[in-house]
Amino acid sequence: QVQLVESGGGLVQPGGSLRLTCTVSGSGFSNYIMGWYRQGPGKQRDLVATVTSGGSKVYANSVKERFTISRDNAKKMVNLEMNTLKPEDTAVYFCNAREIKSWGSLAYWGQGTQVTVSS
């Protein structure tokens, strides 16, 4: 059973920083593509960033140069360092683990953590 638990959300002023952490239980972490997604009020869930087990990273254009994703395979954790936060970054942030299979992929999700950027 794979479980993902996010932490680190909260209220921050524009220009501030937050660090989100996702801890994964169960086996196979090093095989997963780990990612962060977010869903703003009334919006669809969108990709923020992903990182492969080998360290290759992909970022949404809206967060490039401001957010940094990292992972620790030994601790089975993935982090999202968010800097220069903007009100439009307000959303529920979800941790995602994706396991590639020969027939497709399996996806696991955390429960989400709220990030609110407001003065």
CSV table of N, CA, C and O in Angstrom, one decimal, residues 21-69:
chain,number,residue,atom,x,y,z
A,21,THR,N,6.7,19.3,1.9
A,21,THR,CA,7.4,18.0,2.0
A,21,THR,C,6.3,16.9,1.8
A,21,THR,O,5.2,17.0,2.3
A,22,CYS,N,6.7,15.9,1.0
A,22,CYS,CA,5.8,14.7,0.8
A,22,CYS,C,6.6,13.5,1.3
A,22,CYS,O,7.7,13.3,0.8
A,23,THR,N,6.0,12.8,2.2
A,23,THR,CA,6.6,11.6,2.7
A,23,THR,C,5.9,10.4,2.1
A,23,THR,O,4.6,10.4,2.2
A,24,VAL,N,6.6,9.4,1.6
A,24,VAL,CA,5.9,8.2,1.0
A,24,VAL,C,6.2,7.0,1.8
A,24,VAL,O,7.3,6.7,2.1
A,25,SER,N,5.1,6.2,2.0
A,25,SER,CA,5.3,4.9,2.7
A,25,SER,C,5.0,3.9,1.7
A,25,SER,O,4.4,4.1,0.6
A,26,GLY,N,5.5,2.7,2.0
A,26,GLY,CA,5.5,1.6,1.1
A,26,GLY,C,6.7,1.4,0.3
A,26,GLY,O,7.6,2.3,0.3
A,27,SER,N,6.8,0.4,-0.5
A,27,SER,CA,8.1,0.1,-1.2
A,27,SER,C,8.0,0.7,-2.6
A,27,SER,O,7.0,1.1,-3.1
A,28,GLY,N,9.2,0.8,-3.2
A,28,GLY,CA,9.3,1.2,-4.6
A,28,GLY,C,9.5,2.6,-4.9
A,28,GLY,O,9.4,3.0,-6.1
A,29,PHE,N,9.8,3.4,-3.9
A,29,PHE,CA,9.9,4.9,-4.0
A,29,PHE,C,10.9,5.2,-5.1
A,29,PHE,O,10.6,6.1,-6.0
A,30,SER,N,12.0,4.5,-5.2
A,30,SER,CA,13.1,4.9,-6.1
A,30,SER,C,12.6,4.7,-7.6
A,30,SER,O,13.3,5.2,-8.5
A,31,ASN,N,11.6,3.9,-7.7
A,31,ASN,CA,11.1,3.7,-9.1
A,31,ASN,C,10.1,4.7,-9.6
A,31,ASN,O,9.7,4.7,-10.7
A,32,TYR,N,9.6,5.6,-8.7
A,32,TYR,CA,8.5,6.5,-9.0
A,32,TYR,C,9.0,7.8,-9.6
A,32,TYR,O,10.1,8.3,-9.2
A,33,ILE,N,8.3,8.3,-10.5
A,33,ILE,CA,8.4,9.7,-10.9
A,33,ILE,C,7.6,10.5,-9.9
A,33,ILE,O,6.4,10.2,-9.8
A,34,MET,N,8.2,11.4,-9.2
A,34,MET,CA,7.5,12.1,-8.1
A,34,MET,C,7.2,13.5,-8.7
A,34,MET,O,8.0,14.1,-9.4
A,35,GLY,N,6.1,14.0,-8.2
A,35,GLY,CA,5.7,15.3,-8.7
A,35,GLY,C,4.8,16.1,-7.7
A,35,GLY,O,4.3,15.5,-6.8
A,36,TRP,N,4.7,17.4,-8.0
A,36,TRP,CA,3.7,18.2,-7.3
A,36,TRP,C,2.8,18.8,-8.3
A,36,TRP,O,3.2,19.2,-9.4
A,37,TYR,N,1.5,18.8,-8.0
A,37,TYR,CA,0.4,19.4,-8.8
A,37,TYR,C,-0.3,20.4,-7.9
A,37,TYR,O,-0.2,20.3,-6.6
A,38,ARG,N,-1.1,21.3,-8.5
A,38,ARG,CA,-1.9,22.2,-7.7
A,38,ARG,C,-3.2,22.4,-8.3
A,38,ARG,O,-3.3,22.4,-9.6
A,39,GLN,N,-4.1,22.8,-7.5
A,39,GLN,CA,-5.5,23.1,-7.9
A,39,GLN,C,-6.0,24.3,-7.2
A,39,GLN,O,-6.2,24.3,-6.0
A,40,GLY,N,-6.2,25.4,-8.0
A,40,GLY,CA,-6.7,26.6,-7.5
A,40,GLY,C,-8.2,26.6,-7.4
A,40,GLY,O,-8.8,25.7,-8.0
A,41,PRO,N,-8.8,27.5,-6.7
A,41,PRO,CA,-10.3,27.6,-6.6
A,41,PRO,C,-10.9,27.6,-8.0
A,41,PRO,O,-10.6,28.5,-8.8
A,42,GLY,N,-11.8,26.7,-8.3
A,42,GLY,CA,-12.5,26.7,-9.5
A,42,GLY,C,-11.7,26.3,-10.7
A,42,GLY,O,-12.1,26.5,-11.9
A,43,LYS,N,-10.5,25.8,-10.5
A,43,LYS,CA,-9.6,25.4,-11.6
A,43,LYS,C,-9.3,23.9,-11.6
A,43,LYS,O,-9.6,23.2,-10.7
A,44,GLN,N,-8.7,23.5,-12.7
A,44,GLN,CA,-8.3,22.1,-12.8
A,44,GLN,C,-7.0,21.9,-12.1
A,44,GLN,O,-6.3,22.9,-11.8
A,45,ARG,N,-6.6,20.6,-11.9
A,45,ARG,CA,-5.4,20.3,-11.3
A,45,ARG,C,-4.3,20.4,-12.3
A,45,ARG,O,-4.4,19.7,-13.4
A,46,ASP,N,-3.2,21.1,-12.1
A,46,ASP,CA,-2.2,21.3,-13.0
A,46,ASP,C,-0.8,20.9,-12.5
A,46,ASP,O,-0.6,21.0,-11.3
A,47,LEU,N,0.0,20.5,-13.4
A,47,LEU,CA,1.4,20.1,-13.0
A,47,LEU,C,2.2,21.4,-12.5
A,47,LEU,O,2.1,22.4,-13.1
A,48,VAL,N,2.9,21.2,-11.4
A,48,VAL,CA,3.8,22.2,-11.0
A,48,VAL,C,5.3,21.8,-11.3
A,48,VAL,O,6.0,22.5,-11.9
A,49,ALA,N,5.6,20.6,-10.9
A,49,ALA,CA,7.0,20.1,-11.2
A,49,ALA,C,7.1,18.6,-11.0
A,49,ALA,O,6.3,18.0,-10.2
A,50,THR,N,8.0,17.9,-11.7
A,50,THR,CA,8.2,16.5,-11.5
A,50,THR,C,9.7,16.3,-11.4
A,50,THR,O,10.5,17.1,-11.9
A,51,VAL,N,10.1,15.1,-10.8
A,51,VAL,CA,11.5,14.7,-10.7
A,51,VAL,C,11.6,13.2,-10.8
A,51,VAL,O,10.8,12.5,-10.1
A,52,THR,N,12.4,12.7,-11.7
A,52,THR,CA,12.6,11.3,-11.8
A,52,THR,C,13.6,10.8,-10.8
A,52,THR,O,14.2,11.5,-10.1
A,53,SER,N,13.7,9.5,-10.7
A,53,SER,CA,14.6,8.9,-9.7
A,53,SER,C,16.0,9.2,-10.0
A,53,SER,O,16.9,9.3,-9.1
A,54,GLY,N,16.3,9.5,-11.3
A,54,GLY,CA,17.7,9.9,-11.7
A,54,GLY,C,17.9,11.4,-11.5
A,54,GLY,O,19.0,11.9,-11.7
A,55,GLY,N,16.9,12.2,-11.1
A,55,GLY,CA,17.1,13.6,-10.9
A,55,GLY,C,16.7,14.5,-12.0
A,55,GLY,O,16.9,15.7,-11.9
A,56,SER,N,16.1,14.0,-13.1
A,56,SER,CA,15.7,14.9,-14.2
A,56,SER,C,14.4,15.6,-13.7
A,56,SER,O,13.5,15.0,-13.2
A,57,LYS,N,14.4,16.9,-14.0
A,57,LYS,CA,13.3,17.8,-13.5
A,57,LYS,C,12.5,18.5,-14.6
A,57,LYS,O,13.1,18.9,-15.6
A,58,VAL,N,11.2,18.6,-14.4
A,58,VAL,CA,10.4,19.4,-15.3
A,58,VAL,C,9.6,20.4,-14.4
A,58,VAL,O,9.1,20.0,-13.4
A,59,TYR,N,9.5,21.6,-14.9
A,59,TYR,CA,8.7,22.6,-14.2
A,59,TYR,C,7.7,23.3,-15.1
A,59,TYR,O,7.9,23.4,-16.3
A,60,ALA,N,6.6,23.7,-14.5
A,60,ALA,CA,5.6,24.5,-15.3
A,60,ALA,C,6.3,25.8,-15.5
A,60,ALA,O,7.0,26.3,-14.7
A,61,ASN,N,5.9,26.5,-16.6
A,61,ASN,CA,6.5,27.7,-17.0
A,61,ASN,C,6.3,28.8,-15.9
A,61,ASN,O,7.1,29.6,-15.6
A,62,SER,N,5.1,28.7,-15.3
A,62,SER,CA,4.7,29.7,-14.3
A,62,SER,C,5.5,29.7,-13.0
A,62,SER,O,5.5,30.6,-12.2
A,63,VAL,N,6.3,28.6,-12.8
A,63,VAL,CA,7.0,28.5,-11.5
A,63,VAL,C,8.5,28.4,-11.8
A,63,VAL,O,9.3,28.3,-10.8
A,64,LYS,N,8.9,28.3,-13.0
A,64,LYS,CA,10.4,28.2,-13.3
A,64,LYS,C,11.1,29.4,-12.7
A,64,LYS,O,10.6,30.5,-12.6
A,65,GLU,N,12.3,29.2,-12.2
A,65,GLU,CA,13.2,30.2,-11.5
A,65,GLU,C,12.7,30.5,-10.1
A,65,GLU,O,13.4,31.3,-9.4
A,66,ARG,N,11.5,30.1,-9.7
A,66,ARG,CA,11.0,30.4,-8.4
A,66,ARG,C,10.8,29.2,-7.5
A,66,ARG,O,11.1,29.2,-6.3
A,67,PHE,N,10.5,28.0,-8.1
A,67,PHE,CA,10.3,26.8,-7.3
A,67,PHE,C,11.4,25.8,-7.7
A,67,PHE,O,11.9,25.8,-8.8
A,68,THR,N,11.7,25.0,-6.7
A,68,THR,CA,12.7,23.9,-6.9
A,68,THR,C,12.2,22.6,-6.3
A,68,THR,O,11.8,22.6,-5.1
A,69,ILE,N,12.2,21.6,-7.1
A,69,ILE,CA,11.7,20.3,-6.6
A,69,ILE,C,13.0,19.4,-6.3
A,69,ILE,O,14.0,19.5,-7.1
